[in-house]
Amino acid sequence: MTVDASREEAPPELVQLLTPEGERVEHPDYDIDLTPDEVRSLYRDLVLVRRVDLEAVALQRQGELGIWASLLGQEAAQIGSGRALTDADMAFPTYREHGVAWCRDVDPVKLLGLFRGVNHGGWDPAEHNFHLYTIVIGSQTLHAVGYAMGLQRDSGEGATIVYFGDGASSQGDVNESFVWASVFNAPIVFFCQNNQWAISEPIEKQSRIPLYRRASGFGFPGIRVDGNDVFACLAVTRKALADARSGQGPTLVEAFTYRMGAHTTTDDPTRYRVASELEAWKLKDPIERVKAYLFKQELADQEFIDGVEAEADQLGADLRRRCLAMPDPEPLDIFDHVYREPHALIDEERATFAAYLEGFEK
Ligand SMILES: Cc1ncc(C[n+]2csc(CCOP(=O)(O)OP(=O)(O)O)c2C)c(N)n1
Ligand SMILES: [Mg+2]
């Protein structure tokens, strides 16, 4: 059965400021004025976070991490939105926001600690204004709206940004958080990285309409941005955050991007998607377009590019060394972090587990 052509939608508009070929384009509502230093700095961020990710995948493959969720392909969405944040803003990530963690000055080795199983979070959310990674899909959107409502009541300053995926958009939590944010006019940006896949489920199985259009049903604006364009992601997120801070309420940003790698290191995407799809997205690489722009505008030369590459090599090597040096926790430590105060049940469980460990030969 075919769908009546009159029922089909026109293709959605996408905010883009830098084409895949590295050409600057204008947009009537979004513009950005970046100094050469700022553009070079964005390029550096993109390259360095890709290296952190590459090193982490290698470490997992060598048995040094239990699992890793790669950000490959999503660097521009994360660096663009992450660099739009000010110190007063609070970010709530999923488990893939290594680029945003970078922008919040979280040492990447702390991310590795979580995936190596040597800590339960790794950083102090209050110190970095970057919440702990959340694996329960979509649940952080409710936490973030609550936080935003707190900001609204306490200081009236700062905004909240919450990250989630295309798959998460089908979760009840996410839809409930849209209702709360809307009716309370909460200072929040919903930043959805539509990377086209939720493990093996394609976006077509999540929505009949472009995700950004969901926002209008809840009563706030939604916008689709080229998620592989770091300039556009920065401009759009800056505007959405400014709106949130000035009492305009929430915005849904749909960053249209692509998960270039596996869902996590436990997944094999060749089992459910065709190679040509990946090849098409490779042409839209978020780093290559900034590099092309830097060359075309004569804002950087090969020496600069090589310098960033050398810095990435050093970062990767340093990360590997510090990852391997992280001590294993004592098995019984896990019981110390369940409750703040002593607890009879936990004491009993600790004793049982200690007796079990005693049963092994030393
Ligand atoms: C509540 C809940 N249901 C199911 C899962 C298992 N799960 C982990 S990741 C994932 C897919 C998420 O896809 P998406 O929201 O698009 O984010 P992406 O991984 O693509 O960044 C699912 C279903 C989970 N972690 N939590
Ligand atoms: Mg996804």
CSV table of C-alpha atoms and ligand atoms in Angstrom, one decimal:
chain,number,residue,atom,x,y,z
A,1,MET,CA,0.0,0.0,0.0
A,2,THR,CA,1.4,3.4,-0.9
A,3,VAL,CA,0.9,6.6,1.0
A,4,ASP,CA,-1.1,9.3,-0.8
A,5,ALA,CA,1.4,11.9,-2.0
A,6,SER,CA,-0.7,14.7,-0.5
A,7,ARG,CA,0.0,13.3,2.9
A,8,GLU,CA,3.7,13.4,2.5
A,9,GLU,CA,5.8,16.1,4.2
A,10,ALA,CA,8.2,18.5,2.5
A,11,PRO,CA,11.8,17.8,3.6
A,12,PRO,CA,12.5,19.6,6.8
A,13,GLU,CA,14.8,22.6,7.0
A,14,LEU,CA,18.2,22.1,8.5
A,15,VAL,CA,20.3,24.9,9.9
A,16,GLN,CA,23.7,24.7,8.3
A,17,LEU,CA,26.5,27.3,8.4
A,18,LEU,CA,29.4,25.2,7.1
A,19,THR,CA,28.8,22.7,4.2
A,20,PRO,CA,30.5,19.3,4.0
A,21,GLU,CA,32.9,20.9,1.5
A,22,GLY,CA,33.9,23.6,4.0
A,23,GLU,CA,32.0,26.5,2.5
A,24,ARG,CA,30.4,29.1,4.8
A,25,VAL,CA,26.7,29.6,4.2
A,26,GLU,CA,24.4,32.2,5.7
A,27,HIS,CA,21.2,31.5,7.6
A,28,PRO,CA,18.7,34.3,8.2
A,29,ASP,CA,18.1,33.4,11.8
A,30,TYR,CA,21.4,32.1,12.9
A,31,ASP,CA,24.8,33.6,12.4
A,32,ILE,CA,28.1,33.3,14.1
A,33,ASP,CA,31.1,35.5,14.1
A,34,LEU,CA,34.1,33.4,15.1
A,35,THR,CA,37.7,34.7,15.3
A,36,PRO,CA,40.4,32.6,13.5
A,37,ASP,CA,41.6,31.5,17.0
A,38,GLU,CA,38.1,30.3,17.9
A,39,VAL,CA,37.8,28.3,14.7
A,40,ARG,CA,41.2,26.7,15.2
A,41,SER,CA,40.3,26.0,18.8
A,42,LEU,CA,37.1,24.2,17.7
A,43,TYR,CA,39.1,22.1,15.2
A,44,ARG,CA,41.5,21.2,18.0
A,45,ASP,CA,38.6,20.1,20.3
A,46,LEU,CA,37.1,18.0,17.5
A,47,VAL,CA,40.4,16.2,16.8
A,48,LEU,CA,41.3,15.6,20.4
A,49,VAL,CA,38.0,14.2,21.4
A,50,ARG,CA,38.0,11.9,18.4
A,51,ARG,CA,41.4,10.7,19.6
A,52,VAL,CA,40.2,10.1,23.2
A,53,ASP,CA,37.4,8.0,21.7
A,54,LEU,CA,39.7,6.0,19.4
A,55,GLU,CA,42.1,5.3,22.3
A,56,ALA,CA,39.2,4.1,24.5
A,57,VAL,CA,37.9,1.8,21.7
A,58,ALA,CA,41.4,0.3,21.4
A,59,LEU,CA,41.7,-0.1,25.2
A,60,GLN,CA,38.4,-2.0,25.3
A,61,ARG,CA,39.5,-4.2,22.5
A,62,GLN,CA,42.6,-5.1,24.5
A,63,GLY,CA,40.5,-6.0,27.5
A,64,GLU,CA,41.3,-2.9,29.5
A,65,LEU,CA,37.8,-1.5,29.6
A,66,GLY,CA,34.6,-3.5,30.0
A,67,ILE,CA,32.7,-1.6,27.4
A,68,TRP,CA,32.8,1.8,25.5
A,69,ALA,CA,30.2,3.8,23.7
A,70,SER,CA,31.9,5.6,20.8
A,71,LEU,CA,31.1,9.2,19.9
A,72,LEU,CA,32.6,8.8,16.4
A,73,GLY,CA,30.7,11.0,13.9
A,74,GLN,CA,29.0,13.1,16.7
A,75,GLU,CA,32.0,15.3,17.6
A,76,ALA,CA,30.5,18.5,16.1
A,77,ALA,CA,27.2,18.1,17.8
A,78,GLN,CA,28.9,17.6,21.2
A,79,ILE,CA,31.7,20.2,20.8
A,80,GLY,CA,29.3,22.8,19.2
A,81,SER,CA,26.7,22.5,22.0
A,82,GLY,CA,29.3,22.0,24.7
A,83,ARG,CA,31.2,25.2,23.8
A,84,ALA,CA,27.9,27.1,23.9
A,85,LEU,CA,27.6,26.5,27.6
A,86,THR,CA,28.8,29.0,30.2
A,87,ASP,CA,30.0,28.2,33.7
A,88,ALA,CA,26.6,28.8,35.2
A,89,ASP,CA,24.9,26.3,33.0
A,90,MET,CA,24.3,22.6,34.0
A,91,ALA,CA,24.6,19.7,31.6
A,92,PHE,CA,23.0,16.2,31.9
A,93,PRO,CA,24.6,13.6,29.6
A,94,THR,CA,23.8,10.1,28.4
A,95,TYR,CA,26.7,7.7,28.3
A,96,ARG,CA,28.1,8.9,24.9
A,97,GLU,CA,28.8,12.6,25.7
A,98,HIS,CA,32.6,12.4,25.9
A,99,GLY,CA,32.9,15.6,23.8
A,100,VAL,CA,30.6,17.5,26.2
A,101,ALA,CA,32.7,16.1,29.1
A,102,TRP,CA,35.7,17.6,27.4
A,103,CYS,CA,34.1,21.0,27.2
A,104,ARG,CA,33.2,20.8,30.9
A,105,ASP,CA,36.9,20.1,31.8
A,106,VAL,CA,36.3,16.5,33.0
A,107,ASP,CA,39.6,14.7,32.7
A,108,PRO,CA,39.0,11.9,30.1
A,109,VAL,CA,40.7,9.3,32.3
A,110,LYS,CA,37.7,9.7,34.6
A,111,LEU,CA,35.4,8.6,31.8
A,112,LEU,CA,37.6,5.6,31.3
A,113,GLY,CA,37.4,4.7,35.0
A,114,LEU,CA,33.7,4.3,34.8
A,115,PHE,CA,34.0,1.9,31.8
A,116,ARG,CA,36.9,0.1,33.4
A,117,GLY,CA,34.7,-0.5,36.4
A,118,VAL,CA,37.0,1.1,39.0
A,119,ASN,CA,34.6,3.9,40.0
A,120,HIS,CA,30.8,4.5,40.0
A,121,GLY,CA,30.9,7.9,38.3
A,122,GLY,CA,34.3,9.3,38.4
A,123,TRP,CA,33.8,13.1,38.7
A,124,ASP,CA,32.0,15.5,40.9
A,125,PRO,CA,29.0,16.8,39.0
A,126,ALA,CA,28.9,20.0,41.1
A,127,GLU,CA,32.6,20.8,40.3
A,128,HIS,CA,32.1,20.6,36.6
A,129,ASN,CA,28.4,21.4,36.2
A,130,PHE,CA,28.3,18.1,34.3
A,131,HIS,CA,26.1,15.4,35.8
A,132,LEU,CA,27.2,11.7,35.9
A,133,TYR,CA,26.6,9.5,32.9
A,134,THR,CA,23.1,8.0,32.8
A,135,ILE,CA,22.5,4.6,31.2
A,136,VAL,CA,18.8,4.4,31.9
A,137,ILE,CA,17.5,5.7,28.6
A,138,GLY,CA,15.8,9.1,28.9
A,139,SER,CA,15.7,9.2,32.7
A,140,GLN,CA,18.1,12.2,32.8
A,141,THR,CA,15.6,14.4,31.0
A,142,LEU,CA,13.4,14.4,34.1
A,143,HIS,CA,16.3,15.0,36.4
A,144,ALA,CA,17.4,17.9,34.2
A,145,VAL,CA,13.9,19.5,34.1
A,146,GLY,CA,13.8,19.2,37.9
A,147,TYR,CA,17.2,20.9,38.1
A,148,ALA,CA,16.1,23.6,35.7
A,149,MET,CA,13.1,24.3,37.8
A,150,GLY,CA,15.4,24.6,40.8
A,151,LEU,CA,17.5,27.1,39.0
A,152,GLN,CA,14.4,29.0,38.1
A,153,ARG,CA,13.4,29.2,41.8
A,154,ASP,CA,16.8,29.6,43.4
A,155,SER,CA,18.9,32.0,41.4
A,156,GLY,CA,17.1,32.8,38.1
A,157,GLU,CA,20.5,32.4,36.5
A,158,GLY,CA,22.0,29.8,34.2
A,159,ALA,CA,20.3,27.2,32.0
A,160,THR,CA,20.2,23.5,31.8
A,161,ILE,CA,21.0,21.3,28.8
A,162,VAL,CA,20.0,17.7,28.6
A,163,TYR,CA,21.3,15.2,26.0
A,164,PHE,CA,19.4,12.2,24.7
A,165,GLY,CA,19.1,10.1,21.6
A,166,ASP,CA,16.6,9.5,18.8
A,167,GLY,CA,15.6,6.2,20.5
A,168,ALA,CA,15.1,8.0,23.8
A,169,SER,CA,12.6,10.3,22.2
A,170,SER,CA,10.1,7.3,22.4
A,171,GLN,CA,10.5,7.0,26.1
A,172,GLY,CA,7.7,8.1,28.5
A,173,ASP,CA,10.3,9.9,30.7
A,174,VAL,CA,11.3,12.2,27.8
A,175,ASN,CA,7.7,13.0,26.9
A,176,GLU,CA,6.8,13.7,30.5
A,177,SER,CA,9.9,15.9,30.8
A,178,PHE,CA,8.6,17.9,27.8
A,179,VAL,CA,5.3,18.5,29.5
A,180,TRP,CA,6.9,19.6,32.7
A,181,ALA,CA,9.4,21.9,31.0
A,182,SER,CA,6.7,23.4,28.9
A,183,VAL,CA,4.1,24.2,31.5
A,184,PHE,CA,6.6,25.5,34.0
A,185,ASN,CA,8.6,27.4,31.3
A,186,ALA,CA,11.7,25.8,32.6
A,187,PRO,CA,15.1,27.1,31.5
A,188,ILE,CA,16.2,24.0,29.6
A,189,VAL,CA,17.5,23.0,26.2
A,190,PHE,CA,16.6,19.5,25.1
A,191,PHE,CA,19.5,18.5,22.9
A,192,CYS,CA,18.6,15.3,20.9
A,193,GLN,CA,21.4,13.8,18.9
A,194,ASN,CA,19.6,12.0,16.2
A,195,ASN,CA,22.3,9.6,15.1
A,196,GLN,CA,19.8,7.6,13.1
A,197,TRP,CA,20.0,4.5,15.2
A,198,ALA,CA,19.0,3.2,18.6
A,199,ILE,CA,21.2,0.2,18.7
A,200,SER,CA,19.7,-1.8,15.7
A,201,GLU,CA,16.5,0.2,15.5
A,202,PRO,CA,16.4,2.8,12.7
A,203,ILE,CA,14.9,6.3,13.2
A,204,GLU,CA,11.9,5.2,11.0
A,205,LYS,CA,10.8,2.9,13.8
A,206,GLN,CA,10.8,5.9,16.3
A,207,SER,CA,8.9,8.6,14.5
A,208,ARG,CA,6.8,9.3,11.4
A,209,ILE,CA,7.7,13.0,11.7
A,210,PRO,CA,11.1,14.7,12.0
A,211,LEU,CA,11.9,14.7,15.8
A,212,TYR,CA,12.3,18.5,16.2
A,213,ARG,CA,8.6,18.8,15.2
A,214,ARG,CA,7.5,16.9,18.3
A,215,ALA,CA,8.2,20.1,20.3
A,216,SER,CA,5.3,22.0,18.8
A,217,GLY,CA,2.8,19.5,20.2
A,218,PHE,CA,4.2,20.3,23.7
A,219,GLY,CA,4.2,24.0,23.2
A,220,PHE,CA,7.7,25.1,22.6
A,221,PRO,CA,10.0,25.6,19.6
A,222,GLY,CA,11.9,22.8,17.9
A,223,ILE,CA,14.8,23.2,15.5
A,224,ARG,CA,16.8,20.8,13.3
A,225,VAL,CA,20.5,21.6,13.0
A,226,ASP,CA,23.2,19.9,10.9
A,227,GLY,CA,24.7,17.9,13.7
A,228,ASN,CA,28.0,17.5,11.8
A,229,ASP,CA,28.4,21.2,11.5
A,230,VAL,CA,30.2,22.6,14.6
A,231,PHE,CA,29.4,26.2,13.7
A,232,ALA,CA,25.7,25.6,13.4
A,233,CYS,CA,25.5,23.5,16.5
A,234,LEU,CA,27.3,26.2,18.4
A,235,ALA,CA,25.0,29.0,17.0
A,236,VAL,CA,21.8,27.1,17.5
A,237,THR,CA,22.6,26.0,21.1
A,238,ARG,CA,23.8,29.4,22.1
A,239,LYS,CA,20.5,30.9,21.0
A,240,ALA,CA,18.5,28.2,22.7
A,241,LEU,CA,20.4,28.7,26.0
A,242,ALA,CA,20.1,32.4,25.8
A,243,ASP,CA,16.3,32.0,25.3
A,244,ALA,CA,16.2,29.7,28.3
A,245,ARG,CA,18.2,32.1,30.5
A,246,SER,CA,16.0,35.0,29.6
A,247,GLY,CA,12.8,33.3,30.6
A,248,GLN,CA,11.6,32.2,27.1
A,249,GLY,CA,11.4,28.6,28.2
A,250,PRO,CA,12.6,25.3,26.6
A,251,THR,CA,13.8,24.5,23.1
A,252,LEU,CA,14.2,21.2,21.4
A,253,VAL,CA,17.3,21.0,19.3
A,254,GLU,CA,17.5,18.0,17.0
A,255,ALA,CA,21.1,17.6,15.9
A,256,PHE,CA,20.9,15.5,12.7
A,257,THR,CA,24.0,13.4,12.7
A,258,TYR,CA,25.2,9.8,12.4
A,259,ARG,CA,26.7,7.1,14.6
A,260,MET,CA,29.7,6.2,12.6
A,261,GLY,CA,30.7,3.3,14.8
A,262,ALA,CA,29.0,0.5,16.7
A,263,HIS,CA,26.4,1.3,19.3
A,264,THR,CA,28.9,0.1,21.9
A,265,THR,CA,31.9,-2.2,21.7
A,266,THR,CA,29.5,-5.1,22.3
A,267,ASP,CA,27.6,-4.4,19.1
A,268,ASP,CA,28.3,-5.3,15.4
A,269,PRO,CA,26.4,-2.9,13.2
A,270,THR,CA,27.3,-4.8,10.0
A,271,ARG,CA,24.5,-7.2,11.0
A,272,TYR,CA,21.8,-4.6,10.6
A,273,ARG,CA,22.9,-1.7,8.3
A,274,VAL,CA,24.3,-1.4,4.9
A,275,ALA,CA,27.8,-0.2,4.2
A,276,SER,CA,26.7,2.4,1.6
A,277,GLU,CA,24.9,4.4,4.4
A,278,LEU,CA,28.2,4.7,6.3
A,279,GLU,CA,30.0,5.7,3.1
A,280,ALA,CA,27.5,8.5,2.4
A,281,TRP,CA,27.9,9.9,6.0
A,282,LYS,CA,31.7,9.7,5.7
A,283,LEU,CA,31.4,12.5,3.1
A,284,LYS,CA,29.8,14.7,5.8
A,285,ASP,CA,32.5,14.2,8.3
A,286,PRO,CA,32.5,16.9,11.0
A,287,ILE,CA,36.2,17.3,11.2
A,288,GLU,CA,37.1,17.3,7.5
A,289,ARG,CA,34.8,20.2,6.8
A,290,VAL,CA,36.4,22.5,9.4
A,291,LYS,CA,39.8,21.5,8.1
A,292,ALA,CA,38.8,22.4,4.5
A,293,TYR,CA,37.4,25.7,5.8
A,294,LEU,CA,40.7,26.5,7.6
A,295,PHE,CA,42.7,25.8,4.5
A,296,LYS,CA,40.3,27.7,2.1
A,297,GLN,CA,40.3,30.7,4.3
A,298,GLU,CA,44.0,30.5,5.0
A,299,LEU,CA,43.4,30.4,8.7
A,300,ALA,CA,45.7,27.5,9.2
A,301,ASP,CA,48.5,25.7,7.4
A,302,GLN,CA,49.8,22.1,7.4
A,303,GLU,CA,52.1,22.9,10.3
A,304,PHE,CA,49.0,23.7,12.5
A,305,ILE,CA,47.2,20.5,11.4
A,306,ASP,CA,50.4,18.5,12.2
A,307,GLY,CA,50.7,20.2,15.5
A,308,VAL,CA,47.2,19.2,16.6
A,309,GLU,CA,47.9,15.7,15.4
A,310,ALA,CA,51.0,15.5,17.5
A,311,GLU,CA,49.0,16.8,20.5
A,312,ALA,CA,46.4,14.1,19.9
A,313,ASP,CA,49.2,11.4,19.8
A,314,GLN,CA,50.4,12.6,23.1
A,315,LEU,CA,46.9,12.8,24.6
A,316,GLY,CA,46.2,9.2,23.5
A,317,ALA,CA,49.5,7.9,24.9
A,318,ASP,CA,49.0,9.7,28.2
A,319,LEU,CA,45.4,8.5,28.5
A,320,ARG,CA,46.5,4.9,27.9
A,321,ARG,CA,49.3,5.1,30.5
A,322,ARG,CA,47.0,6.6,33.1
A,323,CYS,CA,44.2,4.2,32.4
A,324,LEU,CA,46.4,1.2,33.0
A,325,ALA,CA,47.8,2.7,36.2
A,326,MET,CA,44.3,3.1,37.7
A,327,PRO,CA,44.2,0.8,40.8
A,328,ASP,CA,41.5,-1.9,41.1
A,329,PRO,CA,39.1,-1.0,43.9
A,330,GLU,CA,38.8,-3.2,46.9
A,331,PRO,CA,35.8,-5.6,46.3
A,332,LEU,CA,34.2,-4.6,49.6
A,333,ASP,CA,34.3,-0.9,48.8
A,334,ILE,CA,31.1,-1.2,46.8
A,335,PHE,CA,29.1,-1.5,50.1
A,336,ASP,CA,30.5,1.9,51.3
A,337,HIS,CA,28.6,3.9,48.7
A,338,VAL,CA,25.1,2.6,49.0
A,339,TYR,CA,23.9,4.7,51.9
A,340,ARG,CA,25.5,7.7,53.6
A,341,GLU,CA,24.9,6.3,57.1
A,342,PRO,CA,25.6,2.7,58.3
A,343,HIS,CA,22.7,0.3,57.4
A,344,ALA,CA,22.0,-3.1,58.9
A,345,LEU,CA,21.1,-4.8,55.6
A,346,ILE,CA,24.2,-3.5,53.9
A,347,ASP,CA,26.4,-4.7,56.9
A,348,GLU,CA,24.9,-8.1,56.6
A,349,GLU,CA,25.5,-8.2,52.8
A,350,ARG,CA,29.1,-7.0,53.3
A,351,ALA,CA,29.8,-9.7,55.8
A,352,THR,CA,28.3,-12.4,53.5
A,353,PHE,CA,30.4,-11.2,50.6
A,354,ALA,CA,33.5,-11.0,52.8
A,355,ALA,CA,33.0,-14.6,53.8
A,356,TYR,CA,32.5,-15.6,50.2
A,357,LEU,CA,35.8,-13.9,49.2
A,358,GLU,CA,37.6,-15.7,52.1
A,359,GLY,CA,36.6,-19.0,50.4
A,360,PHE,CA,39.1,-18.4,47.6
A,361,GLU,CA,42.7,-19.5,47.8
A,362,LYS,CA,45.1,-16.5,48.4
B,1,LIG,C1,15.1,2.4,30.0
B,1,LIG,C2,16.1,1.7,29.2
B,1,LIG,N1,15.6,0.8,28.2
B,1,LIG,C3,16.5,0.2,27.4
B,1,LIG,C4,17.8,0.3,27.6
B,1,LIG,C5,18.8,-0.4,26.7
B,1,LIG,N2,19.4,0.5,25.7
B,1,LIG,C6,20.7,1.0,25.9
B,1,LIG,S1,21.1,2.1,24.7
B,1,LIG,C7,19.6,1.9,23.9
B,1,LIG,C8,19.3,2.7,22.6
B,1,LIG,C9,19.4,4.2,22.8
B,1,LIG,O1,19.3,4.8,21.5
B,1,LIG,P1,19.3,6.3,21.4
B,1,LIG,O2,18.4,7.0,22.4
B,1,LIG,O3,19.1,6.7,20.0
B,1,LIG,O4,20.8,6.8,21.8
B,1,LIG,P2,22.2,6.4,21.1
B,1,LIG,O5,22.7,5.1,21.8
B,1,LIG,O6,22.0,6.2,19.7
B,1,LIG,O7,23.2,7.5,21.4
B,1,LIG,C10,18.8,1.0,24.6
B,1,LIG,C11,17.5,0.6,24.1
B,1,LIG,C12,18.3,1.2,28.6
B,1,LIG,N3,19.6,1.4,28.8
B,1,LIG,N4,17.4,1.8,29.4
B,2,MG,MG,20.5,7.0,18.5
